[in-house]
């Protein structure tokens, strides 16, 4: 028994010895599936752990009247290797973040300004919707379809945090209509009239 305890203690010490406190991204090197290579600790500065990009509202002059400002490792090197990422959402009046999913992460949304109606659909097709006011937080489980809509008459803003450095993103509307799938296939798999499919493809830049 004593031999087992000593062995486990040694393994624990060795595993801890190999763990780095941080891995600030070397943006001069290519990103890999595991993230960016680390810059040498001697070159790390306090500013590498600070990001000011989320303090500026994004440009909401677009088809969805909304903007997403990312704070991933490419913008915020200190996040590299920590399994986290962040972003800012800005929604003009009637702005919307369309139904979408993050295959690789859960999401926590914190409302900064305005009122946002947000919700998600479970794998059992149960719907969870709530109108949030400033200071409220909502969580969206990994991989589930979810959305955010400006529920007020003025601009709204929120911060989001993801449980992964690479949460991934697939927007349902674009997945269906901003592609080259023939209209007949999209119509047949969505039960939508072909004329509607063609119209949506025209709006979102799809072909076929």
PDB file of C-alpha atoms in Angstrom:
ATOM      1  CA  UNK A   1       0.000   0.000   0.000  1.00  0.00           C
ATOM      2  CA  UNK A   2       2.826   2.402   0.909  1.00  0.00           C
ATOM      3  CA  UNK A   3       4.478   1.706  -2.439  1.00  0.00           C
ATOM      4  CA  UNK A   4       1.227   2.594  -4.271  1.00  0.00           C
ATOM      5  CA  UNK A   5       0.860   5.845  -2.319  1.00  0.00           C
ATOM      6  CA  UNK A   6       4.462   6.847  -3.098  1.00  0.00           C
ATOM      7  CA  UNK A   7       3.962   6.030  -6.784  1.00  0.00           C
ATOM      8  CA  UNK A   8       0.728   8.051  -6.989  1.00  0.00           C
ATOM      9  CA  UNK A   9       2.374  10.985  -5.214  1.00  0.00           C
ATOM     10  CA  UNK A  10       5.269  10.910  -7.667  1.00  0.00           C
ATOM     11  CA  UNK A  11       2.920  10.797 -10.662  1.00  0.00           C
ATOM     12  CA  UNK A  12       0.890  13.693  -9.272  1.00  0.00           C
ATOM     13  CA  UNK A  13       4.022  15.773  -8.736  1.00  0.00           C
ATOM     14  CA  UNK A  14       5.275  15.049 -12.245  1.00  0.00           C
ATOM     15  CA  UNK A  15       1.929  15.932 -13.801  1.00  0.00           C
ATOM     16  CA  UNK A  16       1.808  19.232 -11.914  1.00  0.00           C
ATOM     17  CA  UNK A  17       5.366  20.033 -12.894  1.00  0.00           C
ATOM     18  CA  UNK A  18       4.447  19.832 -16.568  1.00  0.00           C
ATOM     19  CA  UNK A  19       1.466  22.197 -16.296  1.00  0.00           C
ATOM     20  CA  UNK A  20       2.045  25.774 -17.421  1.00  0.00           C
ATOM     21  CA  UNK A  21       0.412  28.720 -15.695  1.00  0.00           C
ATOM     22  CA  UNK A  22      -0.487  30.204 -19.078  1.00  0.00           C
ATOM     23  CA  UNK A  23       0.320  30.082 -22.779  1.00  0.00           C
ATOM     24  CA  UNK A  24       0.090  33.555 -24.260  1.00  0.00           C
ATOM     25  CA  UNK A  25      -0.468  33.203 -27.997  1.00  0.00           C
ATOM     26  CA  UNK A  26       2.379  33.755 -30.422  1.00  0.00           C
ATOM     27  CA  UNK A  27       0.334  35.343 -33.191  1.00  0.00           C
ATOM     28  CA  UNK A  28       3.303  35.249 -35.550  1.00  0.00           C
ATOM     29  CA  UNK A  29       2.944  31.481 -35.716  1.00  0.00           C
ATOM     30  CA  UNK A  30       0.106  29.520 -37.308  1.00  0.00           C
ATOM     31  CA  UNK A  31      -2.809  28.433 -35.164  1.00  0.00           C
ATOM     32  CA  UNK A  32      -3.186  24.685 -34.622  1.00  0.00           C
ATOM     33  CA  UNK A  33      -6.150  22.601 -33.401  1.00  0.00           C
ATOM     34  CA  UNK A  34      -4.657  22.957 -29.909  1.00  0.00           C
ATOM     35  CA  UNK A  35      -4.346  26.745 -30.226  1.00  0.00           C
ATOM     36  CA  UNK A  36      -1.418  29.027 -30.919  1.00  0.00           C
ATOM     37  CA  UNK A  37       2.149  28.220 -29.845  1.00  0.00           C
ATOM     38  CA  UNK A  38       3.212  30.000 -26.656  1.00  0.00           C
ATOM     39  CA  UNK A  39       5.514  32.966 -26.536  1.00  0.00           C
ATOM     40  CA  UNK A  40       8.358  32.552 -24.070  1.00  0.00           C
ATOM     41  CA  UNK A  41       7.325  33.543 -20.510  1.00  0.00           C
ATOM     42  CA  UNK A  42      10.183  36.033 -20.337  1.00  0.00           C
ATOM     43  CA  UNK A  43       8.454  38.032 -23.095  1.00  0.00           C
ATOM     44  CA  UNK A  44       4.970  37.971 -21.516  1.00  0.00           C
ATOM     45  CA  UNK A  45       3.607  41.339 -20.394  1.00  0.00           C
ATOM     46  CA  UNK A  46       0.630  42.301 -18.248  1.00  0.00           C
ATOM     47  CA  UNK A  47      -1.029  43.812 -21.333  1.00  0.00           C
ATOM     48  CA  UNK A  48      -1.237  40.317 -22.866  1.00  0.00           C
ATOM     49  CA  UNK A  49      -3.920  39.516 -20.279  1.00  0.00           C
ATOM     50  CA  UNK A  50      -5.971  42.656 -20.980  1.00  0.00           C
ATOM     51  CA  UNK A  51      -8.305  43.248 -23.942  1.00  0.00           C
ATOM     52  CA  UNK A  52     -10.097  46.521 -24.674  1.00  0.00           C
ATOM     53  CA  UNK A  53     -11.860  45.484 -27.876  1.00  0.00           C
ATOM     54  CA  UNK A  54     -15.187  44.726 -26.226  1.00  0.00           C
ATOM     55  CA  UNK A  55     -15.559  48.304 -25.023  1.00  0.00           C
ATOM     56  CA  UNK A  56     -16.457  49.618 -28.479  1.00  0.00           C
ATOM     57  CA  UNK A  57     -19.897  48.936 -30.022  1.00  0.00           C
ATOM     58  CA  UNK A  58     -19.861  46.982 -33.266  1.00  0.00           C
ATOM     59  CA  UNK A  59     -21.293  48.142 -36.592  1.00  0.00           C
ATOM     60  CA  UNK A  60     -24.937  47.044 -36.772  1.00  0.00           C
ATOM     61  CA  UNK A  61     -25.554  48.354 -40.303  1.00  0.00           C
ATOM     62  CA  UNK A  62     -26.248  44.998 -41.928  1.00  0.00           C
ATOM     63  CA  UNK A  63     -29.043  42.579 -42.757  1.00  0.00           C
ATOM     64  CA  UNK A  64     -29.477  41.426 -39.134  1.00  0.00           C
ATOM     65  CA  UNK A  65     -28.976  44.869 -37.543  1.00  0.00           C
ATOM     66  CA  UNK A  66     -26.494  43.276 -35.164  1.00  0.00           C
ATOM     67  CA  UNK A  67     -22.762  42.864 -34.649  1.00  0.00           C
ATOM     68  CA  UNK A  68     -20.526  40.355 -32.915  1.00  0.00           C
ATOM     69  CA  UNK A  69     -17.103  41.561 -31.763  1.00  0.00           C
ATOM     70  CA  UNK A  70     -14.875  38.547 -30.963  1.00  0.00           C
ATOM     71  CA  UNK A  71     -12.425  38.263 -28.106  1.00  0.00           C
ATOM     72  CA  UNK A  72     -10.753  35.008 -29.070  1.00  0.00           C
ATOM     73  CA  UNK A  73      -7.066  34.162 -28.782  1.00  0.00           C
ATOM     74  CA  UNK A  74      -6.353  35.893 -32.095  1.00  0.00           C
ATOM     75  CA  UNK A  75      -7.575  39.155 -30.582  1.00  0.00           C
ATOM     76  CA  UNK A  76      -6.845  38.426 -26.904  1.00  0.00           C
ATOM     77  CA  UNK A  77      -3.579  36.416 -26.705  1.00  0.00           C
ATOM     78  CA  UNK A  78      -3.821  35.819 -22.958  1.00  0.00           C
ATOM     79  CA  UNK A  79      -6.850  33.545 -23.480  1.00  0.00           C
ATOM     80  CA  UNK A  80      -4.797  31.069 -25.491  1.00  0.00           C
ATOM     81  CA  UNK A  81      -4.773  27.610 -23.922  1.00  0.00           C
ATOM     82  CA  UNK A  82      -7.275  28.461 -21.183  1.00  0.00           C
ATOM     83  CA  UNK A  83     -10.300  26.882 -22.843  1.00  0.00           C
ATOM     84  CA  UNK A  84     -12.225  30.167 -22.902  1.00  0.00           C
ATOM     85  CA  UNK A  85     -13.314  32.803 -25.392  1.00  0.00           C
ATOM     86  CA  UNK A  86     -15.516  35.866 -25.240  1.00  0.00           C
ATOM     87  CA  UNK A  87     -17.387  38.323 -27.458  1.00  0.00           C
ATOM     88  CA  UNK A  88     -19.596  41.390 -27.452  1.00  0.00           C
ATOM     89  CA  UNK A  89     -23.069  41.478 -28.995  1.00  0.00           C
ATOM     90  CA  UNK A  90     -24.619  44.717 -30.223  1.00  0.00           C
ATOM     91  CA  UNK A  91     -28.197  44.797 -31.431  1.00  0.00           C
ATOM     92  CA  UNK A  92     -29.812  47.853 -32.988  1.00  0.00           C
ATOM     93  CA  UNK A  93     -33.601  48.204 -32.591  1.00  0.00           C
ATOM     94  CA  UNK A  94     -35.148  45.097 -34.219  1.00  0.00           C
ATOM     95  CA  UNK A  95     -31.667  43.555 -34.359  1.00  0.00           C
ATOM     96  CA  UNK A  96     -31.338  39.793 -34.151  1.00  0.00           C
ATOM     97  CA  UNK A  97     -28.682  37.141 -33.746  1.00  0.00           C
ATOM     98  CA  UNK A  98     -30.426  34.428 -35.816  1.00  0.00           C
ATOM     99  CA  UNK A  99     -30.987  30.880 -34.668  1.00  0.00           C
ATOM    100  CA  UNK A 100     -27.536  29.293 -34.446  1.00  0.00           C
ATOM    101  CA  UNK A 101     -25.463  26.746 -32.617  1.00  0.00           C
ATOM    102  CA  UNK A 102     -21.972  26.451 -31.139  1.00  0.00           C
ATOM    103  CA  UNK A 103     -20.976  22.777 -31.564  1.00  0.00           C
ATOM    104  CA  UNK A 104     -17.935  23.104 -29.312  1.00  0.00           C
ATOM    105  CA  UNK A 105     -19.060  25.178 -26.323  1.00  0.00           C
ATOM    106  CA  UNK A 106     -21.726  26.299 -23.907  1.00  0.00           C
ATOM    107  CA  UNK A 107     -22.392  30.037 -23.811  1.00  0.00           C
ATOM    108  CA  UNK A 108     -23.119  32.463 -20.968  1.00  0.00           C
ATOM    109  CA  UNK A 109     -24.728  35.787 -21.937  1.00  0.00           C
ATOM    110  CA  UNK A 110     -24.662  38.880 -19.687  1.00  0.00           C
ATOM    111  CA  UNK A 111     -26.925  41.774 -20.700  1.00  0.00           C
ATOM    112  CA  UNK A 112     -25.153  45.100 -20.481  1.00  0.00           C
ATOM    113  CA  UNK A 113     -27.706  47.523 -21.966  1.00  0.00           C
ATOM    114  CA  UNK A 114     -31.257  47.323 -23.223  1.00  0.00           C
ATOM    115  CA  UNK A 115     -33.601  44.359 -23.273  1.00  0.00           C
ATOM    116  CA  UNK A 116     -32.865  41.111 -25.091  1.00  0.00           C
ATOM    117  CA  UNK A 117     -35.246  38.225 -25.689  1.00  0.00           C
ATOM    118  CA  UNK A 118     -33.143  35.077 -25.804  1.00  0.00           C
ATOM    119  CA  UNK A 119     -33.878  31.405 -25.915  1.00  0.00           C
ATOM    120  CA  UNK A 120     -32.840  27.925 -26.949  1.00  0.00           C
ATOM    121  CA  UNK A 121     -34.421  24.695 -28.143  1.00  0.00           C
ATOM    122  CA  UNK A 122     -33.520  21.429 -26.464  1.00  0.00           C
ATOM    123  CA  UNK A 123     -32.861  18.172 -28.301  1.00  0.00           C
ATOM    124  CA  UNK A 124     -36.387  17.178 -27.233  1.00  0.00           C
ATOM    125  CA  UNK A 125     -37.718  20.348 -28.960  1.00  0.00           C
ATOM    126  CA  UNK A 126     -38.620  22.004 -25.666  1.00  0.00           C
ATOM    127  CA  UNK A 127     -38.334  25.784 -25.926  1.00  0.00           C
ATOM    128  CA  UNK A 128     -36.849  28.035 -23.219  1.00  0.00           C
ATOM    129  CA  UNK A 129     -37.319  31.772 -23.827  1.00  0.00           C
ATOM    130  CA  UNK A 130     -36.771  34.734 -21.512  1.00  0.00           C
ATOM    131  CA  UNK A 131     -36.653  38.511 -21.933  1.00  0.00           C
ATOM    132  CA  UNK A 132     -33.554  39.707 -20.109  1.00  0.00           C
ATOM    133  CA  UNK A 133     -32.847  43.103 -18.607  1.00  0.00           C
ATOM    134  CA  UNK A 134     -29.469  44.687 -17.803  1.00  0.00           C
ATOM    135  CA  UNK A 135     -27.532  42.674 -15.239  1.00  0.00           C
ATOM    136  CA  UNK A 136     -29.245  39.380 -15.998  1.00  0.00           C
ATOM    137  CA  UNK A 137     -27.412  36.308 -17.253  1.00  0.00           C
ATOM    138  CA  UNK A 138     -28.602  33.356 -19.337  1.00  0.00           C
ATOM    139  CA  UNK A 139     -26.814  30.153 -20.253  1.00  0.00           C
ATOM    140  CA  UNK A 140     -27.127  28.244 -23.540  1.00  0.00           C
ATOM    141  CA  UNK A 141     -26.033  24.593 -23.344  1.00  0.00           C
ATOM    142  CA  UNK A 142     -23.463  23.326 -25.812  1.00  0.00           C
ATOM    143  CA  UNK A 143     -24.672  22.452 -29.280  1.00  0.00           C
ATOM    144  CA  UNK A 144     -28.280  23.612 -28.879  1.00  0.00           C
ATOM    145  CA  UNK A 145     -29.964  26.026 -31.275  1.00  0.00           C
ATOM    146  CA  UNK A 146     -30.393  29.464 -29.702  1.00  0.00           C
ATOM    147  CA  UNK A 147     -31.013  33.109 -30.581  1.00  0.00           C
ATOM    148  CA  UNK A 148     -31.050  36.672 -29.272  1.00  0.00           C
ATOM    149  CA  UNK A 149     -33.404  39.489 -30.335  1.00  0.00           C
ATOM    150  CA  UNK A 150     -33.495  43.134 -29.277  1.00  0.00           C
ATOM    151  CA  UNK A 151     -36.748  43.375 -27.308  1.00  0.00           C
ATOM    152  CA  UNK A 152     -36.614  47.129 -26.734  1.00  0.00           C
ATOM    153  CA  UNK A 153     -36.849  50.363 -28.692  1.00  0.00           C
ATOM    154  CA  UNK A 154     -33.208  51.348 -28.185  1.00  0.00           C
ATOM    155  CA  UNK A 155     -29.879  49.645 -28.803  1.00  0.00           C
ATOM    156  CA  UNK A 156     -28.991  46.614 -26.693  1.00  0.00           C
ATOM    157  CA  UNK A 157     -25.608  45.143 -25.831  1.00  0.00           C
ATOM    158  CA  UNK A 158     -24.332  42.014 -24.107  1.00  0.00           C
ATOM    159  CA  UNK A 159     -21.143  40.160 -23.330  1.00  0.00           C
ATOM    160  CA  UNK A 160     -20.866  36.432 -23.938  1.00  0.00           C
ATOM    161  CA  UNK A 161     -18.351  33.900 -22.696  1.00  0.00           C
ATOM    162  CA  UNK A 162     -17.780  30.456 -24.202  1.00  0.00           C
ATOM    163  CA  UNK A 163     -16.492  27.331 -22.482  1.00  0.00           C
ATOM    164  CA  UNK A 164     -14.031  26.703 -25.311  1.00  0.00           C
ATOM    165  CA  UNK A 165     -11.361  28.590 -27.185  1.00  0.00           C
ATOM    166  CA  UNK A 166     -13.025  27.365 -30.401  1.00  0.00           C
ATOM    167  CA  UNK A 167     -16.791  27.249 -29.846  1.00  0.00           C
ATOM    168  CA  UNK A 168     -17.592  26.949 -33.542  1.00  0.00           C
ATOM    169  CA  UNK A 169     -20.592  28.584 -35.186  1.00  0.00           C
ATOM    170  CA  UNK A 170     -23.319  27.511 -37.565  1.00  0.00           C
ATOM    171  CA  UNK A 171     -26.180  29.905 -38.327  1.00  0.00           C
ATOM    172  CA  UNK A 172     -29.291  27.981 -39.322  1.00  0.00           C
ATOM    173  CA  UNK A 173     -30.540  30.480 -41.922  1.00  0.00           C
ATOM    174  CA  UNK A 174     -27.180  30.581 -43.685  1.00  0.00           C
ATOM    175  CA  UNK A 175     -26.763  26.819 -43.474  1.00  0.00           C
ATOM    176  CA  UNK A 176     -30.077  26.374 -45.277  1.00  0.00           C
ATOM    177  CA  UNK A 177     -30.121  29.236 -47.754  1.00  0.00           C
ATOM    178  CA  UNK A 178     -26.597  30.642 -48.245  1.00  0.00           C
ATOM    179  CA  UNK A 179     -25.318  27.549 -50.000  1.00  0.00           C
ATOM    180  CA  UNK A 180     -25.321  25.873 -53.412  1.00  0.00           C
ATOM    181  CA  UNK A 181     -27.822  23.121 -52.626  1.00  0.00           C
ATOM    182  CA  UNK A 182     -30.484  22.953 -55.337  1.00  0.00           C
ATOM    183  CA  UNK A 183     -33.739  24.652 -54.392  1.00  0.00           C
ATOM    184  CA  UNK A 184     -35.612  21.366 -54.857  1.00  0.00           C
ATOM    185  CA  UNK A 185     -33.485  19.648 -52.215  1.00  0.00           C
ATOM    186  CA  UNK A 186     -33.856  22.473 -49.713  1.00  0.00           C
ATOM    187  CA  UNK A 187     -37.594  22.627 -50.374  1.00  0.00           C
ATOM    188  CA  UNK A 188     -37.953  18.859 -50.056  1.00  0.00           C
ATOM    189  CA  UNK A 189     -36.106  18.691 -46.737  1.00  0.00           C
ATOM    190  CA  UNK A 190     -37.681  21.775 -45.141  1.00  0.00           C
ATOM    191  CA  UNK A 191     -41.244  21.529 -46.561  1.00  0.00           C
ATOM    192  CA  UNK A 192     -40.951  25.143 -47.719  1.00  0.00           C
ATOM    193  CA  UNK A 193     -42.397  26.296 -51.008  1.00  0.00           C
ATOM    194  CA  UNK A 194     -39.672  26.480 -53.705  1.00  0.00           C
ATOM    195  CA  UNK A 195     -40.536  30.133 -54.333  1.00  0.00           C
ATOM    196  CA  UNK A 196     -39.791  30.952 -50.694  1.00  0.00           C
ATOM    197  CA  UNK A 197     -36.522  29.013 -50.827  1.00  0.00           C
ATOM    198  CA  UNK A 198     -35.448  30.911 -53.943  1.00  0.00           C
ATOM    199  CA  UNK A 199     -36.330  34.224 -52.299  1.00  0.00           C
ATOM    200  CA  UNK A 200     -34.321  33.397 -49.167  1.00  0.00           C
ATOM    201  CA  UNK A 201     -31.380  32.190 -51.264  1.00  0.00           C
ATOM    202  CA  UNK A 202     -31.477  35.511 -53.090  1.00  0.00           C
ATOM    203  CA  UNK A 203     -31.455  37.471 -49.829  1.00  0.00           C
ATOM    204  CA  UNK A 204     -28.640  35.457 -48.234  1.00  0.00           C
ATOM    205  CA  UNK A 205     -26.470  34.930 -51.307  1.00  0.00           C
ATOM    206  CA  UNK A 206     -27.203  31.285 -52.019  1.00  0.00           C
ATOM    207  CA  UNK A 207     -27.286  29.643 -55.436  1.00  0.00           C
ATOM    208  CA  UNK A 208     -29.007  26.636 -56.961  1.00  0.00           C
TER     209      UNK A 208
END
